[in-house]
PDB file of C-alpha atoms in Angstrom:
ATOM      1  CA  UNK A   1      -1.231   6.988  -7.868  1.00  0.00           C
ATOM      2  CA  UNK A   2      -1.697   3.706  -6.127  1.00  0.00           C
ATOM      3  CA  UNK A   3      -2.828   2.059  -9.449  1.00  0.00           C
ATOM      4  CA  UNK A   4      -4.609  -1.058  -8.714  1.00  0.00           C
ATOM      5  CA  UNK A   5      -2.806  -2.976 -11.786  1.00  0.00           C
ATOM      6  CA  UNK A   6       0.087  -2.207 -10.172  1.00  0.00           C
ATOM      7  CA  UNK A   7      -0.928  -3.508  -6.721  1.00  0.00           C
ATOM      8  CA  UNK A   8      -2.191  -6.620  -8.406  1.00  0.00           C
ATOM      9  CA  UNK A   9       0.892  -6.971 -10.677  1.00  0.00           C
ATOM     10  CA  UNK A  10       2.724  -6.850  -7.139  1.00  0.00           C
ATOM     11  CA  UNK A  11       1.329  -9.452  -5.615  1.00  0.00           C
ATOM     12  CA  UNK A  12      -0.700 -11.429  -8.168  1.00  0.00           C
ATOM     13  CA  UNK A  13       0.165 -15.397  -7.398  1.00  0.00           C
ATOM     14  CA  UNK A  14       2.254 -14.942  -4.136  1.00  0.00           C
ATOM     15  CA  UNK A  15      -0.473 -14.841  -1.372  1.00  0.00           C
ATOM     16  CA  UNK A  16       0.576 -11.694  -0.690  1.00  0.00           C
ATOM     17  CA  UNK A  17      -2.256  -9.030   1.336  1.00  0.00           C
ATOM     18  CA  UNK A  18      -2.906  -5.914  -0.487  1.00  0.00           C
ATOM     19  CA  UNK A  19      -2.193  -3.445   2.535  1.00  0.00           C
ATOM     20  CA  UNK A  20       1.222  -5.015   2.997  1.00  0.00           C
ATOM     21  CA  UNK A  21       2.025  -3.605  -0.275  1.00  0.00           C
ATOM     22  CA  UNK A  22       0.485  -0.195  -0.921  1.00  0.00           C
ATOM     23  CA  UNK A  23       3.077   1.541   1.256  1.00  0.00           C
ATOM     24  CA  UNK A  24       6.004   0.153  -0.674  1.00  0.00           C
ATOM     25  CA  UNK A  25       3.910   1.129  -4.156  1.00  0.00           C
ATOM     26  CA  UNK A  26       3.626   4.804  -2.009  1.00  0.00           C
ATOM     27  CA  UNK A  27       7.354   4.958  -1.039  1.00  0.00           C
ATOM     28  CA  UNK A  28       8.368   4.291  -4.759  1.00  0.00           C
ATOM     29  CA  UNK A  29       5.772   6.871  -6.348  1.00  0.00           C
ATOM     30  CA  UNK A  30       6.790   9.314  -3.694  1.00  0.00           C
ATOM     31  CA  UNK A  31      10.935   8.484  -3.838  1.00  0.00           C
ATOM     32  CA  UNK A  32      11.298   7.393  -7.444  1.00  0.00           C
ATOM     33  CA  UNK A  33       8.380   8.578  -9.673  1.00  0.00           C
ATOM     34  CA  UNK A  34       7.670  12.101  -8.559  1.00  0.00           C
ATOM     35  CA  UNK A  35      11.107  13.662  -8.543  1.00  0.00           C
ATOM     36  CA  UNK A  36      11.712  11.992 -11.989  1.00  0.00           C
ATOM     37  CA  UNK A  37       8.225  12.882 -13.579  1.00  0.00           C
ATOM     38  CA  UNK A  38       7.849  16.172 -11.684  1.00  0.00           C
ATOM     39  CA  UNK A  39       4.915  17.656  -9.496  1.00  0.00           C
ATOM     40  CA  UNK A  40       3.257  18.895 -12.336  1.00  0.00           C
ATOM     41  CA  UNK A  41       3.322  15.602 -14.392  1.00  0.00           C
ATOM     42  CA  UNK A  42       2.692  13.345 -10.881  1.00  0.00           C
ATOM     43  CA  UNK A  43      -0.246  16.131  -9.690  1.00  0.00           C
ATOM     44  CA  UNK A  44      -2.112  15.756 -13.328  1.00  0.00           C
ATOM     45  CA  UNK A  45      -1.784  11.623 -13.313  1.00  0.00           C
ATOM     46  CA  UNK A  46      -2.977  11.509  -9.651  1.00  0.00           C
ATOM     47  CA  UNK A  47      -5.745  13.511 -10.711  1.00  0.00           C
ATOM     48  CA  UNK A  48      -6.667  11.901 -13.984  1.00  0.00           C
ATOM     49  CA  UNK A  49      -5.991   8.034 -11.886  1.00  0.00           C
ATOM     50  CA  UNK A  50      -8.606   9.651  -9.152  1.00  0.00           C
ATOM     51  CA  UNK A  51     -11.018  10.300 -11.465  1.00  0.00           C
ATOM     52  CA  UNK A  52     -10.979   6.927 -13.594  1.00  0.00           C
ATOM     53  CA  UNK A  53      -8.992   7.975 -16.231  1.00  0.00           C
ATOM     54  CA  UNK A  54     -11.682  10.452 -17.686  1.00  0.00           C
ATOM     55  CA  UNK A  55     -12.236  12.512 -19.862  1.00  0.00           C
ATOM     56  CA  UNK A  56      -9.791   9.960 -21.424  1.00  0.00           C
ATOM     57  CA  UNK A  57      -6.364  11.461 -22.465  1.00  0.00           C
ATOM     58  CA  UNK A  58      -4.085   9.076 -24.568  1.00  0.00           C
ATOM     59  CA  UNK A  59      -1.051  10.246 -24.158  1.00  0.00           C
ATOM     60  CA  UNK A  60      -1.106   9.848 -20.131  1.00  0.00           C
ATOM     61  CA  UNK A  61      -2.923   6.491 -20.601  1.00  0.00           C
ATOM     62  CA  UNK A  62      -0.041   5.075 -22.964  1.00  0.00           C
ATOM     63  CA  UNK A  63       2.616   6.886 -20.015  1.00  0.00           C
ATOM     64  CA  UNK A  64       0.714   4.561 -17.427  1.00  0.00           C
ATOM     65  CA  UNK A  65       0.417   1.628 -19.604  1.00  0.00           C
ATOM     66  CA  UNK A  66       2.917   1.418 -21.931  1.00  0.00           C
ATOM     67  CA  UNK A  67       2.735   0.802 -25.899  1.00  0.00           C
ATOM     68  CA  UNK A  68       4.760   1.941 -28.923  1.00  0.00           C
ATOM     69  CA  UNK A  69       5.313   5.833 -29.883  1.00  0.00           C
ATOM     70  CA  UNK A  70       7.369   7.590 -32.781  1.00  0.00           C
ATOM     71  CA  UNK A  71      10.468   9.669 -31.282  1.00  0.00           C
ATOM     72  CA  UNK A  72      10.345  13.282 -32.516  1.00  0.00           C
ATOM     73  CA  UNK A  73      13.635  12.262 -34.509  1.00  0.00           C
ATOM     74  CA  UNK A  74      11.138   9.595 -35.665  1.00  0.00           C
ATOM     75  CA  UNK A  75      12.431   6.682 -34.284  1.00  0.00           C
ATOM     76  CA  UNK A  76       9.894   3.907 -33.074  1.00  0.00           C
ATOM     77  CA  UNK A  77      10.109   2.857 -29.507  1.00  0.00           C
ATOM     78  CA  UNK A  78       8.215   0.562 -27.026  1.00  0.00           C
ATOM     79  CA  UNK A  79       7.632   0.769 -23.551  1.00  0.00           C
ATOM     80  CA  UNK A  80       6.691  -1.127 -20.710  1.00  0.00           C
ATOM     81  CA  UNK A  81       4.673   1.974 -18.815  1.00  0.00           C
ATOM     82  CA  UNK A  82       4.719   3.208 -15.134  1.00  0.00           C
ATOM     83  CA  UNK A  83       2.770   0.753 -13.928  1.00  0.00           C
ATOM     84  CA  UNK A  84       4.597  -2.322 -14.179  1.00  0.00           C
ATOM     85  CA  UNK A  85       7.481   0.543 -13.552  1.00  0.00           C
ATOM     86  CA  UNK A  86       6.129   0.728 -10.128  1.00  0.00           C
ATOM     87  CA  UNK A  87       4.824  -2.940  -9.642  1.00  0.00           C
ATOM     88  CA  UNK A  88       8.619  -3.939  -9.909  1.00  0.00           C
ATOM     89  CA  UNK A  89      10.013  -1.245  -7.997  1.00  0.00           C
ATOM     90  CA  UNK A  90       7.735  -2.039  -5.029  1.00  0.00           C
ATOM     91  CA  UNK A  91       8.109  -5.585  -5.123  1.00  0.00           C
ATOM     92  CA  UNK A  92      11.919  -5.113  -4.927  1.00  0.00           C
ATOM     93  CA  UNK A  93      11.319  -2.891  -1.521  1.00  0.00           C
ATOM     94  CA  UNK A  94       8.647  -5.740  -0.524  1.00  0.00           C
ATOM     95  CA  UNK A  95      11.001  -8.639  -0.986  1.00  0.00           C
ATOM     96  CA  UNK A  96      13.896  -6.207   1.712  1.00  0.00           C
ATOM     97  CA  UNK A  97      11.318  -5.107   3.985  1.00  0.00           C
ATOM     98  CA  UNK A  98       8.871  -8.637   4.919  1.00  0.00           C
ATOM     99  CA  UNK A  99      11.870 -10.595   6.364  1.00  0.00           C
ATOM    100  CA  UNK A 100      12.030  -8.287   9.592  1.00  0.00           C
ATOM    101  CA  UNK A 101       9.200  -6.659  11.723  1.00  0.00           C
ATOM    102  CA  UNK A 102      10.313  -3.671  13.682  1.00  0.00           C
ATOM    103  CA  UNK A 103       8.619  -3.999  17.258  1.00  0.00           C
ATOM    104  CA  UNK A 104       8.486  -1.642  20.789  1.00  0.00           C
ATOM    105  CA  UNK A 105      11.899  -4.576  21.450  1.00  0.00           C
ATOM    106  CA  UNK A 106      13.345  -3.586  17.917  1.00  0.00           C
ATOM    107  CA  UNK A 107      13.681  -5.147  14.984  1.00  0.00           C
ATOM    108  CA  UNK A 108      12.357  -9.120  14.853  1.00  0.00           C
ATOM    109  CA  UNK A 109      13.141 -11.962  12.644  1.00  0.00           C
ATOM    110  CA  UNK A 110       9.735 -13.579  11.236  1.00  0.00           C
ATOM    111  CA  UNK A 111      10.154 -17.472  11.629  1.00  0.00           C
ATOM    112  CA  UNK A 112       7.860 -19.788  12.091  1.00  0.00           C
ATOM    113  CA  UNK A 113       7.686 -23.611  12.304  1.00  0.00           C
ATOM    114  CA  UNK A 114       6.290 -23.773   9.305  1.00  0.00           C
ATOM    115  CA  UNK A 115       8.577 -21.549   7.108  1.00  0.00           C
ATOM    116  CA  UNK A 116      12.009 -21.279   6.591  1.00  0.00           C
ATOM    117  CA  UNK A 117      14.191 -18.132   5.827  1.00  0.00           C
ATOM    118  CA  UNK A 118      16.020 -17.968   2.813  1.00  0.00           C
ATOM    119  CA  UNK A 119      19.621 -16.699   2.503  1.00  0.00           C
ATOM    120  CA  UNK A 120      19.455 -12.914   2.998  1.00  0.00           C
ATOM    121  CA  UNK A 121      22.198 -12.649  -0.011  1.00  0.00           C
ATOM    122  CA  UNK A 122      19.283 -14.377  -2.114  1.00  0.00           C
ATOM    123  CA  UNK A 123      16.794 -11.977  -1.040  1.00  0.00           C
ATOM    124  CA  UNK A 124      19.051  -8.921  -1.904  1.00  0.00           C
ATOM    125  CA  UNK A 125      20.114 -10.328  -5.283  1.00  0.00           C
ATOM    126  CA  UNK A 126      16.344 -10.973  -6.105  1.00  0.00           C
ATOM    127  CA  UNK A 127      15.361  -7.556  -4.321  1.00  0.00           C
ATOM    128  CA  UNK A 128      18.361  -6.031  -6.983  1.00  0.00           C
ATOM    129  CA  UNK A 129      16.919  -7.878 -10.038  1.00  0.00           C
ATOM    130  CA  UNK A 130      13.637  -6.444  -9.433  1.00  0.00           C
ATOM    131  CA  UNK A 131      15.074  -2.845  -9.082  1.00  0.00           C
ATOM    132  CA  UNK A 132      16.828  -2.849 -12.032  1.00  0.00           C
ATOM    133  CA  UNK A 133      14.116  -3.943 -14.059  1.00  0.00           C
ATOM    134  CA  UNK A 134      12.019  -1.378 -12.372  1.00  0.00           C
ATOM    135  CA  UNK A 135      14.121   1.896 -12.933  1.00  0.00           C
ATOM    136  CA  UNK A 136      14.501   0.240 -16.722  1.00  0.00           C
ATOM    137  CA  UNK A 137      11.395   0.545 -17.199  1.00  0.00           C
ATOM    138  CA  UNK A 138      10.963   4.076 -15.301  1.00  0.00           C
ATOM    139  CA  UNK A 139      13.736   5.631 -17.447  1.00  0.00           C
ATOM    140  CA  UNK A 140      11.666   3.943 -21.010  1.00  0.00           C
ATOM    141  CA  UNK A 141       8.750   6.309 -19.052  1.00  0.00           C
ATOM    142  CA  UNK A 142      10.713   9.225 -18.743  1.00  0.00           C
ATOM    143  CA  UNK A 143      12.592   9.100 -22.089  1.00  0.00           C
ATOM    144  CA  UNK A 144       8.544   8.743 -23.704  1.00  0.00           C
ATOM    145  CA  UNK A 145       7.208  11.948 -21.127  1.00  0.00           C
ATOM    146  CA  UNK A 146      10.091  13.650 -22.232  1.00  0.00           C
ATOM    147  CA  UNK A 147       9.857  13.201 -25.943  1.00  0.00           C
ATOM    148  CA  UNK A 148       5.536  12.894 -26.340  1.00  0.00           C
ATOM    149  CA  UNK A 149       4.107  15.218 -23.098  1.00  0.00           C
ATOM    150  CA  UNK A 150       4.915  19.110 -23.768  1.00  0.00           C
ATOM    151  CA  UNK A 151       4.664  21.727 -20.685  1.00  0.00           C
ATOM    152  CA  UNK A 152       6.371  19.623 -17.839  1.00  0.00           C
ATOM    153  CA  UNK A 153       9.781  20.043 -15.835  1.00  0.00           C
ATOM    154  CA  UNK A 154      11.134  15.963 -16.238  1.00  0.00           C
ATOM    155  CA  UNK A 155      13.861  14.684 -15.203  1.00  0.00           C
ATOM    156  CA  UNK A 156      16.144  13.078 -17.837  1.00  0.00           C
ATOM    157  CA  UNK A 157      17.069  10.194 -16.276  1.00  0.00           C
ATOM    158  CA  UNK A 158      16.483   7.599 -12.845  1.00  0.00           C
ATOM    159  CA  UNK A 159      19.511   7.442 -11.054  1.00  0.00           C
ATOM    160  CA  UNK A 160      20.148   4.095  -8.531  1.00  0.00           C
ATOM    161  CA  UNK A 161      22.023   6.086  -6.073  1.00  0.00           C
ATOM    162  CA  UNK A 162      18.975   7.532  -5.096  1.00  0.00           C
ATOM    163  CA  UNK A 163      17.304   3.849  -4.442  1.00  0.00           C
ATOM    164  CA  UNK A 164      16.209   3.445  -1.110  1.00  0.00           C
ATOM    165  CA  UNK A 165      16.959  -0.807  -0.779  1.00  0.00           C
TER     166      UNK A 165
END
C-alpha cells in the first residue's frame, strides 16, 4: 500500500526521512497485513490506493481509515483503520532497526558526539508498546473485513508469534 498517511503518521514530529521508513511500512504490509487480510483483499486495496481511491468505495475507505460500523449481530463498533494499523507497526520495527547499521565489517553502533544511545531495554519496551498497539488495531481491521467485506479468504485473527521485532 505504502499509504502516505501512514508514512507521515510514522514519522510526523521526529525528524525522521521518509525513505528510512517505507521499507519498515513494506515489511509490515508484506509480514503482517497480507497474510491476515489475504491476497485478494491486499491485491484490491493496492489497486484501489494506486489509483487514488477511485471510483470511491466506502467500505475499503472506512477499512483504511477507520470509523464506526454495525456488527451483523448488530452491535456498534469503532475502529482505528489500517493505516494507523501500519503507522504503529512500522514505527515499532523503526525504533529496533535505526540503532545499528549493518556494514561490509558487520553490524555498527550509530554514535556520535552529539547523541547519546539510550538503554536498548528502553528501546525494546517502547519498540513492544508500539507493536501491541499496532496488531490491536490490525485485529479491530480484521474483525470489521471479516464482518462488513463479503467474497474474501481473512484471517481471523493477528497472532504476535509471527512478529518479526
Amino acid at each position: 500500500l505504502n499509504p502516505t498517511l501512514s508514512l507521515s503518521l510514522t514519522t510526523k514530529n521526529q525528524g525522521v526521512k521518509a525513505d528510512s521508513v517505507r521499507p519498515y511500512i513494506e515489511e509490515v504490509e508484506a509480514t503482517e497485513v497480507k497474510p491476515l487480510l489475504g491476497d485478494d483483499l491486499y491485491i484490491d486495496l493496492v489497486n484501489y490506493v494506486d489509483s487514488d481511491r477511485t471510483p470511491v468505495n466506502a467500505l475499503i475507505d472506512k477499512l483504511l481509515d477507520g470509523g464506526e460500523y454495525t456488527t451483523q449481530s448488530g452491535r456498534k463498533k469503532t475502529f482505528a483503520g489500517l493505516l494507523i494499523a501500519i503507522s504503529y507497526l512500522a514505527k515499532s520495527r523503526y525504533a529496533v532497526g535505526l540503532r545499528y547499521s549493518v556494514t561490509d565489517y558487520g553490524a555498527k553502533l550509530k554514535e556520535s558526539g552529539e547523541s547519546s544511545n539510550p538503554d536498548i531495554g528502553e528501546v525494546q519496551r517502547e519498540a513492544s508498546r508500539h507493536s501491541n498497539v499496532g496488531l490491536t488495531y490490525l485485529n479491530e481491521c480484521v474483525a470489521y473485513a471479516s464482518d462488513s467485506l463479503t467474497g474474501y479468504n481473512i484471517c481471523k485473527k493477528a497472532s504476535k508469534k509471527y512478529s518479526i521485532i
